CSV table of C-alpha atoms and ligand atoms in Angstrom, one decimal:
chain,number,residue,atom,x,y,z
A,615,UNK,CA,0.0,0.0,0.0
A,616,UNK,CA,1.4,3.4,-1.2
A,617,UNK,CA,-1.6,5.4,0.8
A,618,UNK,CA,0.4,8.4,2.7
A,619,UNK,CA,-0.4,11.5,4.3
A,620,UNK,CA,1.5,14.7,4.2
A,621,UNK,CA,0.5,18.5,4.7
A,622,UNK,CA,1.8,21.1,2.0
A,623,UNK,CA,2.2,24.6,3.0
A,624,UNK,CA,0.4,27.2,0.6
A,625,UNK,CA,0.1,31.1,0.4
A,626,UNK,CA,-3.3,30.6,1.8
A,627,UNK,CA,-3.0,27.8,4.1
A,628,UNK,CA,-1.6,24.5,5.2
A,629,UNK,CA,-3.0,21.9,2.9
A,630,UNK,CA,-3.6,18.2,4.6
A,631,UNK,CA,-3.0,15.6,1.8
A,632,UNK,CA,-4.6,13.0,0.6
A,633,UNK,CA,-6.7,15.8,-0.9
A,634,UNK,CA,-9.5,16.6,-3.4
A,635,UNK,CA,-10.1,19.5,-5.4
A,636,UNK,CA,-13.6,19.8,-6.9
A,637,UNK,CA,-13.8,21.4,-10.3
A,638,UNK,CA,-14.8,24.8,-10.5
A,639,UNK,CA,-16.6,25.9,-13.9
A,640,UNK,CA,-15.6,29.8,-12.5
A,641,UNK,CA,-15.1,31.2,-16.5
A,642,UNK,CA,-17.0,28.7,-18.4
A,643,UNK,CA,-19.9,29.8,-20.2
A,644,UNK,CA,-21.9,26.9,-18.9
A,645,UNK,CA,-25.3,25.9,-17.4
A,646,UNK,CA,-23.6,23.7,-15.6
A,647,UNK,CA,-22.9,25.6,-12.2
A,648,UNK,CA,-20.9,24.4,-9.6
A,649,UNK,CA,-23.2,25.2,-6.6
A,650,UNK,CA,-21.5,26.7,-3.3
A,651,UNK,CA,-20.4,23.5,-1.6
A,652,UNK,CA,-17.5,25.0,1.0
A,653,UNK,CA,-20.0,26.0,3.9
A,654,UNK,CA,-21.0,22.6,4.2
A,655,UNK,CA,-18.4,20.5,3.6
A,656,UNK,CA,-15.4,21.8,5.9
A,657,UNK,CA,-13.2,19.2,4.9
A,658,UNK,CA,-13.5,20.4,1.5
A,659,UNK,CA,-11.6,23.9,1.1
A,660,UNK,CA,-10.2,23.5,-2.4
A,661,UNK,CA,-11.0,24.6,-5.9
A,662,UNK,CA,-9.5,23.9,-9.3
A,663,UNK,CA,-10.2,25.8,-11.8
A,664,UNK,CA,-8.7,27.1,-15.0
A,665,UNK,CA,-6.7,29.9,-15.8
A,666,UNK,CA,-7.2,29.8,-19.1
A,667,UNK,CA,-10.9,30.3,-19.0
A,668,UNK,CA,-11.2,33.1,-16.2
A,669,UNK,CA,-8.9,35.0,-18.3
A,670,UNK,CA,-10.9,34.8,-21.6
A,671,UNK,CA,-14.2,35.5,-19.8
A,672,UNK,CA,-14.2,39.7,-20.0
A,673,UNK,CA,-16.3,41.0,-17.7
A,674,UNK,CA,-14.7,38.6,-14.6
A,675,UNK,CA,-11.3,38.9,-15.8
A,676,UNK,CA,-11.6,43.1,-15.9
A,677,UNK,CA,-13.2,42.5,-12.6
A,678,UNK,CA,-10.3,40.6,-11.1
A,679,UNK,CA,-7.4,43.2,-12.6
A,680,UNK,CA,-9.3,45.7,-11.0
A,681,UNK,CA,-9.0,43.9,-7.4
A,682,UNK,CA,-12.0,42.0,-7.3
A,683,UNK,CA,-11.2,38.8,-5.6
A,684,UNK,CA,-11.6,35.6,-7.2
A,685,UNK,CA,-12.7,33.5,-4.4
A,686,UNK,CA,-15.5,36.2,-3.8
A,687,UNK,CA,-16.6,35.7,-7.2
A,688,UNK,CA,-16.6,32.1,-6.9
A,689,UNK,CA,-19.1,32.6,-3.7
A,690,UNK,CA,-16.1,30.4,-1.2
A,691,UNK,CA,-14.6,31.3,2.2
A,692,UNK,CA,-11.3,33.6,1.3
A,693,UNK,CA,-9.4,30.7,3.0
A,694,UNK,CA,-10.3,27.7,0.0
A,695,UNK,CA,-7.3,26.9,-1.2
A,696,UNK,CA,-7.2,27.0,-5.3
A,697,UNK,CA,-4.9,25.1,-7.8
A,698,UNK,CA,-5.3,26.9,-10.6
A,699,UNK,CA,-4.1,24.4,-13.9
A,700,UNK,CA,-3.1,26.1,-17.4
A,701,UNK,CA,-6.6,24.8,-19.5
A,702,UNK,CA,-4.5,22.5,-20.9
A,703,UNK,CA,-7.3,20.2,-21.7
A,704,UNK,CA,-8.8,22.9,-24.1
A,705,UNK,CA,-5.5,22.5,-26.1
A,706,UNK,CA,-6.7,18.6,-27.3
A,707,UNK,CA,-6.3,19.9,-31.0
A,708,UNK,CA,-2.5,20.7,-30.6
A,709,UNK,CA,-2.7,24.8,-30.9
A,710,UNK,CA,-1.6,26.2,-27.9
A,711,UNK,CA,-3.1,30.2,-27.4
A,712,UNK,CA,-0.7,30.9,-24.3
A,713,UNK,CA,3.1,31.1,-22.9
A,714,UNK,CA,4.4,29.6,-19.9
A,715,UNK,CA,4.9,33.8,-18.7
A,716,UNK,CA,1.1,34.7,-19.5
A,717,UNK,CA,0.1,31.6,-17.9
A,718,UNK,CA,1.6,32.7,-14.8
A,719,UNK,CA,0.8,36.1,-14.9
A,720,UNK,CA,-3.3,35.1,-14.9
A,721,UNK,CA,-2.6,32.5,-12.0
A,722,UNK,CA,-0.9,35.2,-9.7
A,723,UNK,CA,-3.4,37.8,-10.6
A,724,UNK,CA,-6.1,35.0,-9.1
A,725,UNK,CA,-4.3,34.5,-6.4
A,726,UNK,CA,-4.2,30.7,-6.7
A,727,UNK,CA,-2.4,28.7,-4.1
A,728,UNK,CA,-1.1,26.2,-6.8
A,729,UNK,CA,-0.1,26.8,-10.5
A,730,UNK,CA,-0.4,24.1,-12.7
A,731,UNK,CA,2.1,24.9,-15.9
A,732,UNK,CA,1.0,24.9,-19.6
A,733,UNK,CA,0.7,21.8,-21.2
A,734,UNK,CA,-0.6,19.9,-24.6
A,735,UNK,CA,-3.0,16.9,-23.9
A,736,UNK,CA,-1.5,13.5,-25.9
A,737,UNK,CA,-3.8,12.7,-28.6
A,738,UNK,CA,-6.9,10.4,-27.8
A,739,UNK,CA,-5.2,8.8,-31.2
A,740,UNK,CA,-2.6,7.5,-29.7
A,741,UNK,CA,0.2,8.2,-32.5
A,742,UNK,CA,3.5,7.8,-31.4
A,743,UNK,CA,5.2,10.5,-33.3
A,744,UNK,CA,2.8,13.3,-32.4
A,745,UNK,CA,2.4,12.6,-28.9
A,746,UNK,CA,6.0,12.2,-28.4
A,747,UNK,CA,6.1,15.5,-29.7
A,748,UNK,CA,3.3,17.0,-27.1
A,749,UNK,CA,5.7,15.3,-24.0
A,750,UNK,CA,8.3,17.5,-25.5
A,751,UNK,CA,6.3,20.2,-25.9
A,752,UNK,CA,5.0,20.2,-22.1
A,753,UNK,CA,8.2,19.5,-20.7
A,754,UNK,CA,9.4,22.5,-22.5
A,755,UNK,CA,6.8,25.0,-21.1
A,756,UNK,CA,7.2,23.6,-17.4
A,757,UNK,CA,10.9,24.8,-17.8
A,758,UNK,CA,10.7,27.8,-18.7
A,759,UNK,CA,7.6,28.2,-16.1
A,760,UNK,CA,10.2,27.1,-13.9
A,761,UNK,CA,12.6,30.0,-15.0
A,762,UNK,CA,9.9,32.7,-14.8
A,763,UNK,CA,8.6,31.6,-11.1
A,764,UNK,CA,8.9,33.3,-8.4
A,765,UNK,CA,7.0,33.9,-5.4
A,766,UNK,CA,5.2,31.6,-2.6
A,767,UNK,CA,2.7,29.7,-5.0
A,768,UNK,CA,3.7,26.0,-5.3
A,769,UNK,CA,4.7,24.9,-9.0
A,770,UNK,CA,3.3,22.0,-10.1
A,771,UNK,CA,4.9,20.8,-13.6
A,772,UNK,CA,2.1,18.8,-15.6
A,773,UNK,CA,3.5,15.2,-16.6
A,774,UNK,CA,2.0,13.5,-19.7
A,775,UNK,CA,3.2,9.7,-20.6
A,776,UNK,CA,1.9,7.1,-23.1
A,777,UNK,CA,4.3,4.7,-21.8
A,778,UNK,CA,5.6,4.4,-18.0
A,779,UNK,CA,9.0,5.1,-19.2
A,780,UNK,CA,8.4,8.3,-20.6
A,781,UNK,CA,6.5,9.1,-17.3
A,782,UNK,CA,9.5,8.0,-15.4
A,783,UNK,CA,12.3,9.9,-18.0
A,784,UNK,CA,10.3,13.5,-18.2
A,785,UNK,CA,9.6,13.2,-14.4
A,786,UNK,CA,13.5,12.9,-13.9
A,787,UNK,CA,14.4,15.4,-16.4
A,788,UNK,CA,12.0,17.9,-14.8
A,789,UNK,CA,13.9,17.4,-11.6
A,790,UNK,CA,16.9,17.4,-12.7
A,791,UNK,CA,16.8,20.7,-14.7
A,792,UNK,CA,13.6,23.0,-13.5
A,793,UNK,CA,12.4,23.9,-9.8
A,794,UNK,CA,8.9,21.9,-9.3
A,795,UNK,CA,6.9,21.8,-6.1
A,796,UNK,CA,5.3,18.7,-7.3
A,797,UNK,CA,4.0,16.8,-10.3
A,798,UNK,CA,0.7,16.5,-11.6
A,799,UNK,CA,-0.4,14.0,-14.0
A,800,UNK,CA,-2.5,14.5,-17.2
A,801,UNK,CA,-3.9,13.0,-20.2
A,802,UNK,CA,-5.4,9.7,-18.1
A,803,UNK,CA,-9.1,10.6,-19.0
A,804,UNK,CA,-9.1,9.2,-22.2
A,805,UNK,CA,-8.0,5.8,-21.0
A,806,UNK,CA,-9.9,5.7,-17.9
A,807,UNK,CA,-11.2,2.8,-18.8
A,808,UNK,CA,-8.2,1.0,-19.2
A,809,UNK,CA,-7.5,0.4,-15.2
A,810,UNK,CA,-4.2,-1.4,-16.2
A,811,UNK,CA,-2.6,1.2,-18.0
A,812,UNK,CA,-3.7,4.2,-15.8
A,813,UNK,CA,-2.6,1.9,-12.9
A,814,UNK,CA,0.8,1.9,-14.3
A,815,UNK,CA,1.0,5.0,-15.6
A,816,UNK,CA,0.5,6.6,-11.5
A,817,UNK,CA,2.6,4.2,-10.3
A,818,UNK,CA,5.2,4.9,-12.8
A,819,UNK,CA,5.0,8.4,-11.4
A,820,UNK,CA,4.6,8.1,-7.9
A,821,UNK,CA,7.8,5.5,-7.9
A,822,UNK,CA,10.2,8.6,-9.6
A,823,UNK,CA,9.4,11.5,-7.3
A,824,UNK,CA,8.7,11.7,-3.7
A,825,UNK,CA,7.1,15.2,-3.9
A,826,UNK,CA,3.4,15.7,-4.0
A,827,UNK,CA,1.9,14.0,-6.9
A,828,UNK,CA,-1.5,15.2,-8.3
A,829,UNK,CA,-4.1,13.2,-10.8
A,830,UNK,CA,-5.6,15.7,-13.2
A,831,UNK,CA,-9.0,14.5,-13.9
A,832,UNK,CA,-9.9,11.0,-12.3
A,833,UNK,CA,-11.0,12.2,-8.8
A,834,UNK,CA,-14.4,10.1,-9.5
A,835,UNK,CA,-16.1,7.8,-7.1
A,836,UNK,CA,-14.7,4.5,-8.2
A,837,UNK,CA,-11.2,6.0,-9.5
A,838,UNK,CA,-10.8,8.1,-6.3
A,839,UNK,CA,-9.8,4.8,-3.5
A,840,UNK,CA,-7.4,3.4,-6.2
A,841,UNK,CA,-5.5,6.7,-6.2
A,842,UNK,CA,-5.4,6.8,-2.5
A,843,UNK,CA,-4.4,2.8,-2.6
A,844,UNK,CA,-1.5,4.1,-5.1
A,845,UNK,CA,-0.1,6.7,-2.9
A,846,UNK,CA,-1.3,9.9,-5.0
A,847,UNK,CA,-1.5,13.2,-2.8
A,848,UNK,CA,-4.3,15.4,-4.8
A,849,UNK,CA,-6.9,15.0,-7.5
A,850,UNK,CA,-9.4,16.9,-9.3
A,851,UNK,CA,-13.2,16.0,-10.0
A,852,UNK,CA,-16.1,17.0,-12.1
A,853,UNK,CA,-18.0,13.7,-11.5
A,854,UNK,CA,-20.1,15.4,-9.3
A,855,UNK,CA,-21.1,17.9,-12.0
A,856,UNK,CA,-21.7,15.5,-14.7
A,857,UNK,CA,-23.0,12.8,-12.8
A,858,UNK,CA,-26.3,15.3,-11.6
A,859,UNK,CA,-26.6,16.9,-15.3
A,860,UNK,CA,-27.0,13.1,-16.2
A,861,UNK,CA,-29.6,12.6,-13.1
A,862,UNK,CA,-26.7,10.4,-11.6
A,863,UNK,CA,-26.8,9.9,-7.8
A,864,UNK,CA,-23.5,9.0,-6.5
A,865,UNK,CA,-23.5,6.4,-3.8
A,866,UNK,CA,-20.3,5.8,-1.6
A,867,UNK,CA,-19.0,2.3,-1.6
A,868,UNK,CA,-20.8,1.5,-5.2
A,869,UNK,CA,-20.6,4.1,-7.9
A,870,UNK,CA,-23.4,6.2,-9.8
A,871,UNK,CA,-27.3,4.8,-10.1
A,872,UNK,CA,-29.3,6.6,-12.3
A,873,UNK,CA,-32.5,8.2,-10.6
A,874,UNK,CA,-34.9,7.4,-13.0
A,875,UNK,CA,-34.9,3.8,-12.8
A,876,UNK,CA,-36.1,4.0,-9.5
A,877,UNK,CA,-39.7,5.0,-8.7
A,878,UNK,CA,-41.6,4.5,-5.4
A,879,UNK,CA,-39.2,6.0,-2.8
A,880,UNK,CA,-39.8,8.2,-0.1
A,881,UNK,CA,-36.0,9.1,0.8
A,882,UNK,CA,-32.2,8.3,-0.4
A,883,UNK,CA,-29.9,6.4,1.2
A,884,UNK,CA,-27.6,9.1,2.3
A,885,UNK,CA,-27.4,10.9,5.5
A,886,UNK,CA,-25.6,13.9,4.4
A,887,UNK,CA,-27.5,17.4,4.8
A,888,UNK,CA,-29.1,17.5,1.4
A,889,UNK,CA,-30.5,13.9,1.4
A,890,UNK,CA,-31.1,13.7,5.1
A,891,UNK,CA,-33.9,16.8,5.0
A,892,UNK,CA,-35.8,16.4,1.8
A,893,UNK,CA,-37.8,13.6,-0.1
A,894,UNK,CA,-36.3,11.9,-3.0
A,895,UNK,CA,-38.9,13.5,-5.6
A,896,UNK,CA,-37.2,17.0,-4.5
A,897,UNK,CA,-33.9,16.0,-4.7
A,898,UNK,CA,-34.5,14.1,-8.3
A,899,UNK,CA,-35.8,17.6,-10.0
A,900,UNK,CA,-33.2,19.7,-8.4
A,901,UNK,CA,-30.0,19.6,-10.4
A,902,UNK,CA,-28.3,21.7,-7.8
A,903,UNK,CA,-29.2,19.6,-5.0
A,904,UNK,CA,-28.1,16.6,-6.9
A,905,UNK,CA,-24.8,18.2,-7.4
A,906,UNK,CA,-24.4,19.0,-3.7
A,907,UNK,CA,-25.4,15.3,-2.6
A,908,UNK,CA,-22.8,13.8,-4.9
A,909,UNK,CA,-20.3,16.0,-3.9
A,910,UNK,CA,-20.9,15.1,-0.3
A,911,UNK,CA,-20.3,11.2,-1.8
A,912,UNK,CA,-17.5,12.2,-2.9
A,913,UNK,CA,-16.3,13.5,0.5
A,914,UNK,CA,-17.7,10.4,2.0
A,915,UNK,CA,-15.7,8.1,-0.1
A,916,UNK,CA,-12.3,9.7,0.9
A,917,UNK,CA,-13.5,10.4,4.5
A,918,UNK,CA,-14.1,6.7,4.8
A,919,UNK,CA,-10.7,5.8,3.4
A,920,UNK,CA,-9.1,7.9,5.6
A,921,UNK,CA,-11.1,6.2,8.6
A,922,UNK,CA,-10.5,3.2,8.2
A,923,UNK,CA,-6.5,4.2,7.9
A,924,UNK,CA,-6.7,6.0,10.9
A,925,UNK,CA,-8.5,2.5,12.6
A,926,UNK,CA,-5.3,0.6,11.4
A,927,UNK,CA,-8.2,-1.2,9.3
A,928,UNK,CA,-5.8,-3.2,6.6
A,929,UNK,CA,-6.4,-1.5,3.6
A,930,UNK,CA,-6.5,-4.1,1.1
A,931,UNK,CA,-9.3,-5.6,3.4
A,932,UNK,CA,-11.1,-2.8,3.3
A,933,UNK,CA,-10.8,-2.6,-0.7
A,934,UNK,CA,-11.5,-6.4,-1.3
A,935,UNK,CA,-14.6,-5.4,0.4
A,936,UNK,CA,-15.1,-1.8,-1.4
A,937,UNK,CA,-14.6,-3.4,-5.0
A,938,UNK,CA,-16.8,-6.8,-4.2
A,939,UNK,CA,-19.5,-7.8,-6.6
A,940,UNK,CA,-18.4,-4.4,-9.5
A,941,UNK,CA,-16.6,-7.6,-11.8
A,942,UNK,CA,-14.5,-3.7,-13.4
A,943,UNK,CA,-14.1,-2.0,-10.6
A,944,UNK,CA,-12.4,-5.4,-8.7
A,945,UNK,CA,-10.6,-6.4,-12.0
A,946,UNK,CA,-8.9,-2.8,-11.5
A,947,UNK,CA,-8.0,-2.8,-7.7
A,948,UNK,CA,-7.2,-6.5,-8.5
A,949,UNK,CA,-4.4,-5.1,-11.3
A,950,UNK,CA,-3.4,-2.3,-8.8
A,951,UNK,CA,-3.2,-4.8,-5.9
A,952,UNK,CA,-0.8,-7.0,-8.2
A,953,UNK,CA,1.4,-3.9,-9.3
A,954,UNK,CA,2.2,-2.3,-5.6
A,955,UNK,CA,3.3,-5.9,-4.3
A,956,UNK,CA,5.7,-6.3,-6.8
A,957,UNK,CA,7.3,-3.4,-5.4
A,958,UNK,CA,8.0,-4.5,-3.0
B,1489,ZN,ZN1,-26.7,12.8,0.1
């Protein structure tokens, strides 16, 4: 088990790790709100958001330069500690509309705790040549990130890897010739799927640096306990977003069940405060509401790991048990199970 606990130190606060940083939609032009969640869950200070997209939005960005703060105009506490990544994901196509400098500039003007540098995405295709090519490219821009940063923001150079030795060779290179605070890891959402190759990808990573190591993009129900099980310190989530705009309820322990299959019900089998106050008809209309409860499973899941850590539960127990009866989700902690031991 590569579970560990650490606490980072941030401009705006001491950060306790393992950690999860819901996905702010601050900048998109989306109906797809993120609803205020930080009052009620205090575990839950955190905020990613994009750079990228808070810059391009006019009337927020003027806003901001003229000394509005951003956690105001996200509606959270001014202590929520926010890792602010480059938009990368927006760059799929290959054209990249930024510089390592701007980047930075827009994440200091924000104030974010955490800067996430530029990066390029590796093509869903999966050709060699061209995604060699984006590794490059990122590696490239965390440098010179690295050159232009100053200041108490942590750095986190974004990683991208088809194969666990190019994960393991930029990681090294990064270390060896930039200034990085930590790592974060990108371009696993298009292979989520394939548990064996994420699986080895993240371990691939967590085995060549002991600084913090963050999982763009897999911070789901199901995904988060195998990133805690493989030792990774941060990740980010939308789940909770596009799990409600699909009338998705996400259940601790099992994964998302989809609302309308279920009929006669008087209440949901969740005790945090949305679901333990209202009937299930209530919660089922109100995409907000929905959003909020799976947010709180989302909570629930990582509070639970960290529980039964605490308890000096064995962990692997505890995740025979968790992955029981999913025949993908097991097969996946199975693979992970295999891959830590022979670390060993
Ligand atoms: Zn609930």
């Amino acid at each position: 088990m590569l579970y560990r606990q650490r606490s980072l130190d941030t401009p705006t606060g001491t950060l306790e790790t393992p950690v999860l940083f819901p996905v702010s939609n601050i900048g998109k032009r989306s109906s797809d709100n993120t609803p205020e969640y930080a009052d009620s869950i205090p575990d839950i200070r955190t905020a990613m958001v994009n750079a990228r997209a808070i810059r391009q939005r006019d009337p927020q960005w003027d806003r901001i330069q003229d000394g509005a703060s951003l956690r105001d105009e996200m509606g959270v506490p001014s202590d929520t500690i926010v890792f602010a990544d480059s938009g990368g994901f927006d760059f799929e196509s290959g054209d990249v509309d930024t510089t390592p400098k701007q980047s930075l500039a827009t994440q200091r003007a924000i104030g974010a705790d955490i800067f996430g540098t530029v990066d390029v995405p590796l093509s869903p295709e999966n050709r060699t040549a061209e995604n060699k090519d984006r590794v490059e490219r990122s590696t490239e821009y965390a440098l010179e990130a690295s050159d232009h940063h100053d200041g108490d923001a942590l750095l986190f150079a974004s990683v991208h890897g088809y194969t666990t030795e190019t994960v393991a060779n930029t990681l090294q290179y990064l270390e060896d010739n930039g200034e990085f605070d930590g790592y974060a890891l990108g371009s696993m959402v298009p292979i989520r799927t394939d548990y064996e190759k994420v699986t080895r990808l993240i371990l691939s990573a967590r085995r060549a640096t002991d600084k913090h190591l963050h999982v763009y993009g897999l911070g789901g129900i199901v995904y988060q306990p195998l990133l805690l099980y493989l030792g990774v310190d941060s990740f980010d989530s939308t789940a909770f977003i596009r799990s409600a705009g699909n009338r998705n309820y996400l259940l601790p322990g099992f994964g998302g069940i989809e609302l309308h299959r279920i009929d006669e019900l008087n209440h949901l089998p969740c005790s945090c405060p949305v679901c333990a106050t209202r009937e299930f008809d209530e919660i089922r209309k109100d995409r907000d509401l929905l959003t909020q409860h799976n947010l709180w499973a989302l909570a629930t899941e990582l509070r639970r790991f960290r529980f039964m850590a605490a308890s000096e539960t064995d962990i692997e127990d505890y995740l025979d048990l968790r992955f029981q009866g999913n025949g993908v989700t097991e097969r996946a902690y199975g693979i992970a199970k295999q891959q830590v031991r022979r670390l060993k």
